PDB file of C-alpha atoms in Angstrom:
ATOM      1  CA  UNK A   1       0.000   0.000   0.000  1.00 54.00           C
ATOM      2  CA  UNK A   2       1.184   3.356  -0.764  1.00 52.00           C
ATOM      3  CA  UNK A   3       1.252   5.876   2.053  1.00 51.00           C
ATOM      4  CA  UNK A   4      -0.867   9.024   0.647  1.00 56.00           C
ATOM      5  CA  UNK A   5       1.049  11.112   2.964  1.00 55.00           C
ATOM      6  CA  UNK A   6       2.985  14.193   2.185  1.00 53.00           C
ATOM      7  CA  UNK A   7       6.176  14.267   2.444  1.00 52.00           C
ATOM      8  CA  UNK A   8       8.783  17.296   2.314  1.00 49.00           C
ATOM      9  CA  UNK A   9      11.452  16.955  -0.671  1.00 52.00           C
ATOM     10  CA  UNK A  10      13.796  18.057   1.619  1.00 50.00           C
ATOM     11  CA  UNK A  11      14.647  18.465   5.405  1.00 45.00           C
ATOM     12  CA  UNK A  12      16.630  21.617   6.857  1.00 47.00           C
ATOM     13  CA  UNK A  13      18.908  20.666   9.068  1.00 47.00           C
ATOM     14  CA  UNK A  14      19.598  23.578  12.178  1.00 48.00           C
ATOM     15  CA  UNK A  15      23.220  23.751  12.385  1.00 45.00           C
ATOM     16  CA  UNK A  16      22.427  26.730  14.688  1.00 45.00           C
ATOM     17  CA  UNK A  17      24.204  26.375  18.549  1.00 46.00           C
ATOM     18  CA  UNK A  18      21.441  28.036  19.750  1.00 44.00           C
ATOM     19  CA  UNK A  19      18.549  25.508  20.784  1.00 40.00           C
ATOM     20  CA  UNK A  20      15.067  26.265  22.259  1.00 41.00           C
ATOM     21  CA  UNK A  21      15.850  25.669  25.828  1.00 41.00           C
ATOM     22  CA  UNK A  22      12.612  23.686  26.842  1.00 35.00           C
ATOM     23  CA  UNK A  23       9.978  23.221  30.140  1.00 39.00           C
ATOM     24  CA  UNK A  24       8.755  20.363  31.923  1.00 32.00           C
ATOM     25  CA  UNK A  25       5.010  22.147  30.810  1.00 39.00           C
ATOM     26  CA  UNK A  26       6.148  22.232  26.960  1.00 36.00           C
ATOM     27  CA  UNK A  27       4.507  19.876  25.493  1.00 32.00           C
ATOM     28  CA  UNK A  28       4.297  18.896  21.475  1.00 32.00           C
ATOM     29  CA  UNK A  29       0.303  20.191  21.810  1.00 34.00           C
ATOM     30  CA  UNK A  30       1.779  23.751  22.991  1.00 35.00           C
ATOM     31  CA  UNK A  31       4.601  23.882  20.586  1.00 37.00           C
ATOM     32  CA  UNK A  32       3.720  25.501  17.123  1.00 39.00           C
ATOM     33  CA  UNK A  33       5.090  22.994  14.385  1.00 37.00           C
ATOM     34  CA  UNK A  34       7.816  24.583  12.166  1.00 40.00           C
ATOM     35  CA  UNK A  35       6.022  25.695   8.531  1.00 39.00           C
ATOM     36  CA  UNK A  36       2.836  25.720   9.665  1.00 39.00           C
ATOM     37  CA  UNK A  37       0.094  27.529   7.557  1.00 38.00           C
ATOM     38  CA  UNK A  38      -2.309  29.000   9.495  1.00 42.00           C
ATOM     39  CA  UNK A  39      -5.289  30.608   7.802  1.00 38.00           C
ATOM     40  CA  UNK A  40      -4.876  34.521   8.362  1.00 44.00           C
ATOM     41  CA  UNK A  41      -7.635  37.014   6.653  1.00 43.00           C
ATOM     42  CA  UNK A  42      -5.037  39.684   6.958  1.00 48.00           C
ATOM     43  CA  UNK A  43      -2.517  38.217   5.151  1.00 47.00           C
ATOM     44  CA  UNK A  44      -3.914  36.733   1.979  1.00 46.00           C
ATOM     45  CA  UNK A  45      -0.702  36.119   0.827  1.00 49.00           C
ATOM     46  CA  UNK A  46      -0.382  32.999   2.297  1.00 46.00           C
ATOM     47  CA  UNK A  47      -3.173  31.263  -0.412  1.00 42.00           C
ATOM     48  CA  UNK A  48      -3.215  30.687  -3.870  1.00 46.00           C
ATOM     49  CA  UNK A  49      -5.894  32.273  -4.628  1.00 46.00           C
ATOM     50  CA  UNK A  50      -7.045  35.525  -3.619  1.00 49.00           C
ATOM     51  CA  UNK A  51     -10.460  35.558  -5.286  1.00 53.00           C
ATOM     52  CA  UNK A  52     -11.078  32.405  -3.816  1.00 52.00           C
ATOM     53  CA  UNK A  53     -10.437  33.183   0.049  1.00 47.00           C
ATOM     54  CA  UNK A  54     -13.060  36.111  -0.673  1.00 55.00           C
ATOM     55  CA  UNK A  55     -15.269  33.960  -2.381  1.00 54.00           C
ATOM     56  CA  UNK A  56     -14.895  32.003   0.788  1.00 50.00           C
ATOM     57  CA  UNK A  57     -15.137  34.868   3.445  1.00 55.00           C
ATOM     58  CA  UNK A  58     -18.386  36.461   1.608  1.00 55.00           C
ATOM     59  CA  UNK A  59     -20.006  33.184   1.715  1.00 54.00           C
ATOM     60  CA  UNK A  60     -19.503  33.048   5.594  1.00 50.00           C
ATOM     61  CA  UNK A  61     -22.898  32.993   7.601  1.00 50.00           C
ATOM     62  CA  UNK A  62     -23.377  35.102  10.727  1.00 50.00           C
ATOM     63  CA  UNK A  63     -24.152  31.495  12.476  1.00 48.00           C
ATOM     64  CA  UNK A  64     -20.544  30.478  11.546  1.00 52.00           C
ATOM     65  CA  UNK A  65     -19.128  33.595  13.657  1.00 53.00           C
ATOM     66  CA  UNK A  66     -21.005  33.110  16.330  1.00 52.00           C
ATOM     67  CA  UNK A  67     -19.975  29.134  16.536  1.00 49.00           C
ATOM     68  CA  UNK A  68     -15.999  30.315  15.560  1.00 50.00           C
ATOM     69  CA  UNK A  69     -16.142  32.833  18.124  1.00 58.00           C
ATOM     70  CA  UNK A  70     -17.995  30.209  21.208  1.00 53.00           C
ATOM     71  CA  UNK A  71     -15.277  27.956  20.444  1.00 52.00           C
ATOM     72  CA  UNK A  72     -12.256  30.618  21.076  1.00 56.00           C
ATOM     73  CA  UNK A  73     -14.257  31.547  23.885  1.00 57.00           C
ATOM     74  CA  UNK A  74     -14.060  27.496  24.968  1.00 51.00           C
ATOM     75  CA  UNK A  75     -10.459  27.242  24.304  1.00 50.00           C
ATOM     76  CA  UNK A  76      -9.024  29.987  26.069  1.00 55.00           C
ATOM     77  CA  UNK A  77     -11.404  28.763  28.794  1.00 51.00           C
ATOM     78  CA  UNK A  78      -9.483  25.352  28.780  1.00 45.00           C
ATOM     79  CA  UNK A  79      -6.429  27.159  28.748  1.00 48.00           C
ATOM     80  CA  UNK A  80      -6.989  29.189  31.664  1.00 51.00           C
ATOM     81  CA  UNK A  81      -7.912  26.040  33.920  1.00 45.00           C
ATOM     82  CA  UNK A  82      -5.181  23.951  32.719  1.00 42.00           C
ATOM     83  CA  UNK A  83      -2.640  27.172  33.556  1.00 44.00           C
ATOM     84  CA  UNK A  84      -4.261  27.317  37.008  1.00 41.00           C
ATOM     85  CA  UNK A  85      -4.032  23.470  37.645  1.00 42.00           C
ATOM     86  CA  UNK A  86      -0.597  23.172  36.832  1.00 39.00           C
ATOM     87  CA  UNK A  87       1.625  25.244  39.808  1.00 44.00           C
ATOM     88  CA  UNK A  88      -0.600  22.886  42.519  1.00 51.00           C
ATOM     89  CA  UNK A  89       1.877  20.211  41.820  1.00 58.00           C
ATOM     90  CA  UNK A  90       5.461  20.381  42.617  1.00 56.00           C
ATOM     91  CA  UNK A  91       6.593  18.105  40.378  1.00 58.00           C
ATOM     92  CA  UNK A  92       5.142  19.362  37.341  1.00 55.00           C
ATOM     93  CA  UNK A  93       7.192  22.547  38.087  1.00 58.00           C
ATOM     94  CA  UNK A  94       9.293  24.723  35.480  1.00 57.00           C
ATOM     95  CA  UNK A  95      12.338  23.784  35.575  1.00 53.00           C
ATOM     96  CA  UNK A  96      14.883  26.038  36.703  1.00 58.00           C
ATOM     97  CA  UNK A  97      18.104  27.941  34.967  1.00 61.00           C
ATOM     98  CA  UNK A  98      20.801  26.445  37.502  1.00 74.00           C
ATOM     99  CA  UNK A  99      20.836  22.510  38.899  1.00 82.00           C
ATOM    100  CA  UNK A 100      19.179  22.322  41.798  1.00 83.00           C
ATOM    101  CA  UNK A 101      20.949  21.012  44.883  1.00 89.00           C
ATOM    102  CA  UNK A 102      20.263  17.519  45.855  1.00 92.00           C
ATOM    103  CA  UNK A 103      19.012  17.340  49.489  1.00 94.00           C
ATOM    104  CA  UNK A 104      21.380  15.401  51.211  1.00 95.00           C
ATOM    105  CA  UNK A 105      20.613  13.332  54.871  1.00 96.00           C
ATOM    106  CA  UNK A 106      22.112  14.822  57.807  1.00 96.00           C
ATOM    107  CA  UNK A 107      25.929  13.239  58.828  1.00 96.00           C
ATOM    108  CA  UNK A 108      23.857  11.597  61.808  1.00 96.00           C
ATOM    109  CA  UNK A 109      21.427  10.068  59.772  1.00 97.00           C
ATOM    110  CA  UNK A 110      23.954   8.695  57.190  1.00 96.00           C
ATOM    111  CA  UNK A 111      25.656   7.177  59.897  1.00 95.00           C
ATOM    112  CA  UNK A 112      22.960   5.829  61.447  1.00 96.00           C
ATOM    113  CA  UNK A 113      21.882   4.081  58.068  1.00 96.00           C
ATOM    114  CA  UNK A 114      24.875   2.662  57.744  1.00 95.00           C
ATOM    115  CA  UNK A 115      24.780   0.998  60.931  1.00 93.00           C
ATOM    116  CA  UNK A 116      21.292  -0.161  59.934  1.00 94.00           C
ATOM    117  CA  UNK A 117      22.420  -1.794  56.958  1.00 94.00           C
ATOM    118  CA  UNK A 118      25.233  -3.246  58.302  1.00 92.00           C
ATOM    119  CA  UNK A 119      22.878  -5.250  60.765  1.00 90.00           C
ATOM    120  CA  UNK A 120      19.794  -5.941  57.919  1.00 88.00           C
ATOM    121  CA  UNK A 121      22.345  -7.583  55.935  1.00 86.00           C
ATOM    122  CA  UNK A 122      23.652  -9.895  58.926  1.00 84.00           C
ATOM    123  CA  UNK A 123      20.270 -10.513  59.911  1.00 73.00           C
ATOM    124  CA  UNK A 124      17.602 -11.195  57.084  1.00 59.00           C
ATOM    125  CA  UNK A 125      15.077 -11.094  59.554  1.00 58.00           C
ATOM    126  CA  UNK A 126      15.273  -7.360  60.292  1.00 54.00           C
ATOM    127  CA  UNK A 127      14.893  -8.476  64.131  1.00 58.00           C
ATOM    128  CA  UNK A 128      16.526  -4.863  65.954  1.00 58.00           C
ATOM    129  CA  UNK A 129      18.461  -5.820  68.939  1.00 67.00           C
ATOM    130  CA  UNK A 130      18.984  -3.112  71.192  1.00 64.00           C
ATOM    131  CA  UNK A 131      21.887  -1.508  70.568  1.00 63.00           C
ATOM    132  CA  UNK A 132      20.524  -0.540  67.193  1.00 88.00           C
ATOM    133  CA  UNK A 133      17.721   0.958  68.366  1.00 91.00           C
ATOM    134  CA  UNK A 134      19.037   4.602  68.708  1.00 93.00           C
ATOM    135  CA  UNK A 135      20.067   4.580  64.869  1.00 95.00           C
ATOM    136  CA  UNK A 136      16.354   3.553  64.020  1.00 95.00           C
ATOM    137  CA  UNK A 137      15.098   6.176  66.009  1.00 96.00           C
ATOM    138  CA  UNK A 138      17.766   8.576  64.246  1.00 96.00           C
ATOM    139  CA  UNK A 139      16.415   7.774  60.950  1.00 98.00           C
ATOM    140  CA  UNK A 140      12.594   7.800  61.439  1.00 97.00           C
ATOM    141  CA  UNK A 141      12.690  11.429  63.183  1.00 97.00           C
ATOM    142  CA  UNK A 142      14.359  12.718  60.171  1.00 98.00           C
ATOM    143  CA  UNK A 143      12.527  10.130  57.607  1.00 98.00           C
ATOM    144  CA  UNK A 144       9.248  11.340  59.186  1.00 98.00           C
ATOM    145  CA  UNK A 145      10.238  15.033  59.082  1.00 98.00           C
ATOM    146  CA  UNK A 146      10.668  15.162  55.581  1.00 98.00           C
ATOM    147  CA  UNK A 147       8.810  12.654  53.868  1.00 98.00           C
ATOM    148  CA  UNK A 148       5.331  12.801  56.108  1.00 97.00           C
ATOM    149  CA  UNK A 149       4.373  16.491  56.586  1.00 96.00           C
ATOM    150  CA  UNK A 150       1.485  18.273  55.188  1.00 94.00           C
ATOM    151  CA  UNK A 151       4.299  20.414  53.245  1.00 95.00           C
ATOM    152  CA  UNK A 152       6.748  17.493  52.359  1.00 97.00           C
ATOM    153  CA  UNK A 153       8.515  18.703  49.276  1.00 97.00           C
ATOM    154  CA  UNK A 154       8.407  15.502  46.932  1.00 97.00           C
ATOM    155  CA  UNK A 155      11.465  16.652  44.881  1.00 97.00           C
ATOM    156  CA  UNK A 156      13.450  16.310  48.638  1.00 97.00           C
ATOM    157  CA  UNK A 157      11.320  12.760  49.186  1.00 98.00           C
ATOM    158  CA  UNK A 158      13.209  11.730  46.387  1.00 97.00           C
ATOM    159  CA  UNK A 159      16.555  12.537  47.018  1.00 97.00           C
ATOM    160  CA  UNK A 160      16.758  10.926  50.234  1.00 98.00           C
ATOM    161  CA  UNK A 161      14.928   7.655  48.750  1.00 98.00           C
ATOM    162  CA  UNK A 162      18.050   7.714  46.084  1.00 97.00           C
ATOM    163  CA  UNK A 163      20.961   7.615  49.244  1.00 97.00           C
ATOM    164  CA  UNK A 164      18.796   4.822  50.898  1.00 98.00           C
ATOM    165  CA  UNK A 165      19.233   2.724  47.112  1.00 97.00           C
ATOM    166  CA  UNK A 166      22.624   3.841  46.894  1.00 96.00           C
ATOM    167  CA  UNK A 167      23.307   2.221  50.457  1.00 96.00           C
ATOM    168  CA  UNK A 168      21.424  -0.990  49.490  1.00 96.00           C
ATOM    169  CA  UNK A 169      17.333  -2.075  48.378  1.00 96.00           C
ATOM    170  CA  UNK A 170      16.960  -3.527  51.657  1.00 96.00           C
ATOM    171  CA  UNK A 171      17.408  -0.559  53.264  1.00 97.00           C
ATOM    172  CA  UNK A 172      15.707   1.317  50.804  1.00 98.00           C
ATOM    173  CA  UNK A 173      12.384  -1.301  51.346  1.00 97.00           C
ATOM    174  CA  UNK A 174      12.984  -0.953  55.155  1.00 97.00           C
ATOM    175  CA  UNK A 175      12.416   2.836  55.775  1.00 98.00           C
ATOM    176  CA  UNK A 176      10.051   3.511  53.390  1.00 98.00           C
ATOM    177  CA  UNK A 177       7.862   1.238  55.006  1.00 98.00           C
ATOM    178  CA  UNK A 178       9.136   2.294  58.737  1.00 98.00           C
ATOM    179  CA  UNK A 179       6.509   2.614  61.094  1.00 97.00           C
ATOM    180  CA  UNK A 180       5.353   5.411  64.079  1.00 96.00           C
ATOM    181  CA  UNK A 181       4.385   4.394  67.466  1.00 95.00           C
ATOM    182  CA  UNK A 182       0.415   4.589  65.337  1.00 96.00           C
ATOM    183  CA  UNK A 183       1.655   1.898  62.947  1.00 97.00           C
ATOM    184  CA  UNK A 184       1.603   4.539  60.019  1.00 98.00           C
ATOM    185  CA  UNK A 185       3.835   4.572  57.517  1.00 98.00           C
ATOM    186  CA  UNK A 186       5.080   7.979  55.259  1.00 98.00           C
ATOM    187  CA  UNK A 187       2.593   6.345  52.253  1.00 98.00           C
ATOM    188  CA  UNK A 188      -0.644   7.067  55.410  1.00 98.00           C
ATOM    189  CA  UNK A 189       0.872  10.241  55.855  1.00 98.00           C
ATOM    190  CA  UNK A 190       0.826  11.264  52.382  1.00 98.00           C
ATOM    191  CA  UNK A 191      -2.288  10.575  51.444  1.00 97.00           C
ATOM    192  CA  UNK A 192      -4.013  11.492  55.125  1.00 96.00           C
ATOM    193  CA  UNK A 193      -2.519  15.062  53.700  1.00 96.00           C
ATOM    194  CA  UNK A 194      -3.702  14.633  50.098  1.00 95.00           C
ATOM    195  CA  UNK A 195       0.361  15.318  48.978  1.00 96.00           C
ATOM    196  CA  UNK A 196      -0.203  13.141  45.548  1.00 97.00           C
ATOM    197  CA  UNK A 197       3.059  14.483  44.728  1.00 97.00           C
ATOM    198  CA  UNK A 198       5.113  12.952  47.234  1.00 98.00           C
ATOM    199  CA  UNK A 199       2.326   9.540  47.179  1.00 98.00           C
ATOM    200  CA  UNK A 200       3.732   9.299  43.285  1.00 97.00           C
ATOM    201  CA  UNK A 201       7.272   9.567  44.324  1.00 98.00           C
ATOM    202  CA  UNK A 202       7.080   6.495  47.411  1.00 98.00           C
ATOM    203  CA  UNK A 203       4.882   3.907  44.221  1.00 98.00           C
ATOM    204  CA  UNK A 204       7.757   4.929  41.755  1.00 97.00           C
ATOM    205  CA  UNK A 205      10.767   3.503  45.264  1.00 97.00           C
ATOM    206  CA  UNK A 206       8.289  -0.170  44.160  1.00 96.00           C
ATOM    207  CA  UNK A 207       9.209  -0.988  47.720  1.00 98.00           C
ATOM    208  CA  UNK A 208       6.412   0.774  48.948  1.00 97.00           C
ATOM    209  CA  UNK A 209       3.974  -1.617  51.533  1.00 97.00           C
ATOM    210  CA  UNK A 210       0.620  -0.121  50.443  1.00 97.00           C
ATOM    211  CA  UNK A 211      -1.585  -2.975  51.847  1.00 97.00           C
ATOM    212  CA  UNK A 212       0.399  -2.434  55.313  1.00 97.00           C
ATOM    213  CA  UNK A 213      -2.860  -1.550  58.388  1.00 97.00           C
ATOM    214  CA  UNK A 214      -1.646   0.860  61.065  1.00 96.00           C
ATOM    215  CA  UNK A 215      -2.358   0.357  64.540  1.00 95.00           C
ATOM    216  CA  UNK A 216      -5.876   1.453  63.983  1.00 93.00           C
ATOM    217  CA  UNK A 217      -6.397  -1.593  60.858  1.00 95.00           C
ATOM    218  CA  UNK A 218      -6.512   1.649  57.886  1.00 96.00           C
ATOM    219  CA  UNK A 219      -4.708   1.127  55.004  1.00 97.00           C
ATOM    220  CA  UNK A 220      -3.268   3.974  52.844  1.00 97.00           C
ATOM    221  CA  UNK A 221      -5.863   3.376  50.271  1.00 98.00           C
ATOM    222  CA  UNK A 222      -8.460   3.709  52.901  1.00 97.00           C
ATOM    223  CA  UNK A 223      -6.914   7.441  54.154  1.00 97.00           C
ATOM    224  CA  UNK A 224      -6.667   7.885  50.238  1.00 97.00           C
ATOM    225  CA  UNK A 225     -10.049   7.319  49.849  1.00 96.00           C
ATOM    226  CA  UNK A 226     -11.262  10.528  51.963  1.00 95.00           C
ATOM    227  CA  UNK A 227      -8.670  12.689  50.709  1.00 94.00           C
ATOM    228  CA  UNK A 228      -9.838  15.447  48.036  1.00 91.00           C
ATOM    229  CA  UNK A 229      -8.684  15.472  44.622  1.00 90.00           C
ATOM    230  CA  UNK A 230      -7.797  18.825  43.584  1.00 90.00           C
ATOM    231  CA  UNK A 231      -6.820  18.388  39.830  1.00 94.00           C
ATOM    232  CA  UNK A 232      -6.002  15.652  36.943  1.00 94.00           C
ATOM    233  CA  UNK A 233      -2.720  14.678  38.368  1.00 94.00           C
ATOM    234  CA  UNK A 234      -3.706  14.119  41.527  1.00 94.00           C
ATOM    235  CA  UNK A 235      -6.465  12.190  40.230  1.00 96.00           C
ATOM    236  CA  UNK A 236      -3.928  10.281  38.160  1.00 97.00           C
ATOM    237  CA  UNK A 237      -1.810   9.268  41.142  1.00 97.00           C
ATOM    238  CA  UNK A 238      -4.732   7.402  42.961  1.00 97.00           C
ATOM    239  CA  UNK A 239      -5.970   6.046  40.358  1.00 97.00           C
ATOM    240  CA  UNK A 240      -2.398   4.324  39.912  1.00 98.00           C
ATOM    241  CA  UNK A 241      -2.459   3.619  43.737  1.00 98.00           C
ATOM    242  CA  UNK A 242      -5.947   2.102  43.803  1.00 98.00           C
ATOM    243  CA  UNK A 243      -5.008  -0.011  40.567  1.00 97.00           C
ATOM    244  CA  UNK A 244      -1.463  -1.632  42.476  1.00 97.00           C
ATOM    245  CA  UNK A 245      -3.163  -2.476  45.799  1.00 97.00           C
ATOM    246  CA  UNK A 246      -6.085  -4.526  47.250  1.00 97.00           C
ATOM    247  CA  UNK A 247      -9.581  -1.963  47.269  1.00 97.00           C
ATOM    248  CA  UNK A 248     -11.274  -4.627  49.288  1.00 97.00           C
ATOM    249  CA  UNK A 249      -9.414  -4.907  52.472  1.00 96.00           C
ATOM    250  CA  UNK A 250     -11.474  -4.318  55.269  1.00 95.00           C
ATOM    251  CA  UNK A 251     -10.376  -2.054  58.143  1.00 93.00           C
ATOM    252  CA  UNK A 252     -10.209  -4.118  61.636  1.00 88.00           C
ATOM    253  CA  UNK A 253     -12.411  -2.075  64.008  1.00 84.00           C
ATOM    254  CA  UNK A 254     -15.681  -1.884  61.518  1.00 86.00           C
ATOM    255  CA  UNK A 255     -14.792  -3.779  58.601  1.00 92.00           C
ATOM    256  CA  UNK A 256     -15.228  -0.985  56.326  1.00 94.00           C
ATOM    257  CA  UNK A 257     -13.711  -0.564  53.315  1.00 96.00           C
ATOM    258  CA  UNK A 258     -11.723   1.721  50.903  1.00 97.00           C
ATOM    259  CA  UNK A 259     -15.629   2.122  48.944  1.00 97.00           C
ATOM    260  CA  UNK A 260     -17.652   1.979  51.705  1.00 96.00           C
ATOM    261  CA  UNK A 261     -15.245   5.107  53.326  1.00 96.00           C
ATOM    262  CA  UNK A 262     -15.629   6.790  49.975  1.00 96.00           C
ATOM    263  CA  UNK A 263     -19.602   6.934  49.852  1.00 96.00           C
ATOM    264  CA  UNK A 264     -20.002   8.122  53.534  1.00 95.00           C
ATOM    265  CA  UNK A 265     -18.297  10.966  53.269  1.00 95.00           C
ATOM    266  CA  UNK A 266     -19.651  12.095  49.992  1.00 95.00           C
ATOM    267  CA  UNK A 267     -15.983  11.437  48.065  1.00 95.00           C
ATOM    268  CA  UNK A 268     -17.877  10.847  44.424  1.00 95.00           C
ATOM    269  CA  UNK A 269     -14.530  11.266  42.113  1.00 95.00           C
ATOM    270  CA  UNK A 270     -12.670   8.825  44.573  1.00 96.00           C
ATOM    271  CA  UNK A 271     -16.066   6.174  44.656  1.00 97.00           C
ATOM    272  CA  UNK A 272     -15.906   6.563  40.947  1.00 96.00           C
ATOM    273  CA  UNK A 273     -11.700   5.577  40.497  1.00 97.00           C
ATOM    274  CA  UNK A 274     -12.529   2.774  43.042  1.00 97.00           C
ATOM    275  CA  UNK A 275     -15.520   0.927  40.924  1.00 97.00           C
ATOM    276  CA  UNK A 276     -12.492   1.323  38.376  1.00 96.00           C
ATOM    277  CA  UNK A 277      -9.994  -0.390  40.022  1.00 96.00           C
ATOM    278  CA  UNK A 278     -12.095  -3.426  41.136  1.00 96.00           C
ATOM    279  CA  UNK A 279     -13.595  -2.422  44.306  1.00 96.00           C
ATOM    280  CA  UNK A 280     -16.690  -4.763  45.445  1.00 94.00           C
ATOM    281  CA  UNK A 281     -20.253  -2.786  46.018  1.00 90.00           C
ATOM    282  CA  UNK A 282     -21.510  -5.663  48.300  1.00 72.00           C
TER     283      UNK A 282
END
């Protein structure tokens, strides 16, 4: 079959050192394509045919202005929510002139990691004796601090999750799914606070326990479940955590679940990405 598409004769290479420094936001829908014609009643030059474009233009109804100028009307509409929805997400960002700075783990913390994965690696059960006890209690003040606040930056998140891989996976796997005294881990945290961002960054570690109860038999997907979804991304992000883990746990005090936390509190874009994901109505 013969492809009936045009294609140019020739190519122009840019040999130019200057190149279009790009965005995280620009996208190939925001970019104009190079060549481009677009249709202009100002500049008539652009046609082959002059008498033809005012051919065209006389032959325009006044219901075909008012539908061309509703759907400007839509589109810059669309534009202006999309341009509102985007600085709510940290990760989705510009990105700046100069490198940022990797945030690095205090010098007591790294320490305190190494000890820890000196000992996981001697004991595959992760049993903590004693003596280690002060480095785990090091490392979940700080791991708390930064990872489980309603503020939590998810660009420092993940920057401290890449030294924990750099020291080994096991220890990577063993503080992201360190516990409080409350049995919660920084996934409960995240989405108790609705931070999507930083709930995308702990599913992309794929050590992240999201089936784990806390004391109080709630899973994250349960917390998740009342949070409020403030724009697409966010929406994105539980949809992808509702997809990896089990919807149809039931919590330990009153047996509810994820669904059934959803409905009573009135959570109808959440009920709707649970149905999705395989949640059971009975």
């Amino acid at each position: 079959m013969v492809s009936r598409i045009p294609r140019p004769s020739h190519i122009p290479l840019n040999t130019s050192d200057h190149r279009r420094q790009y965005k995280r936001q620009d996208t190939y829908t925001k970019i104009p394509a190079v060549g481009m014609i677009r249709y202009d009643t100002d500049n008539k030059e652009q046609y082959d045919s002059s008498n033809r474009i005012q051919q065209l233009q006389s032959e325009r109804t006044k219901d075909e202005k008012i539908a061309t100028e509703e759907m400007r009307n839509m589109e810059k509409e669309a534009d202006n929510d999309e341009k509102s929805e985007l600085p709510e997400s940290a990760l989705f960002q510009p990105i700046q002139d100069k490198p940022r700075k990797k945030v690095e783990p205090s010098k007591e913390m790294q320490a305190a990691m190494k000890v820890l994965n000196d000992s996981i690696k001697k004991s595959p059960s992760r049993n903590i004796s004693h003596q280690l006890k002060n480095a785990t209690n090091i490392i979940q003040q700080e791991w708390f601090k930064i990872s489980s606040t309603s503020s939590a930056n998810p660009l420092d998140v993940e920057d401290y999750l890449d030294r924990f891989e750099e020291c080994s996976s096991t220890l990577l796997e063993y503080i992201v799914n360190m516990t409080d005294t409350s049995g919660n881990t920084a996934m409960h945290y995240a989405v108790s606070h609705g931070n999507f961002d930083v709930v995308s960054i702990l599913l992309d570690s794929k050590v992240c326990d999201i089936n784990k109860a806390n004391v109080a038999g709630y899973t994250a997907v349960m917390l998740a479940a009342l949070a409020e979804v403030r724009n697409s991304t966010h929406a994105s992000v539980a949809n992808r955590l509702f997809q990896l883990a089990d919807v149809n746990i039931r919590a330990k005090l009153h047996g509810q679940t994820a669904l059934m936390l959803a409905v009573s509190h009135g959570r109808k874009d959440m009920t709707q990405l649970l149905l999705d994901a395989g949640a059971a109505v009975n």
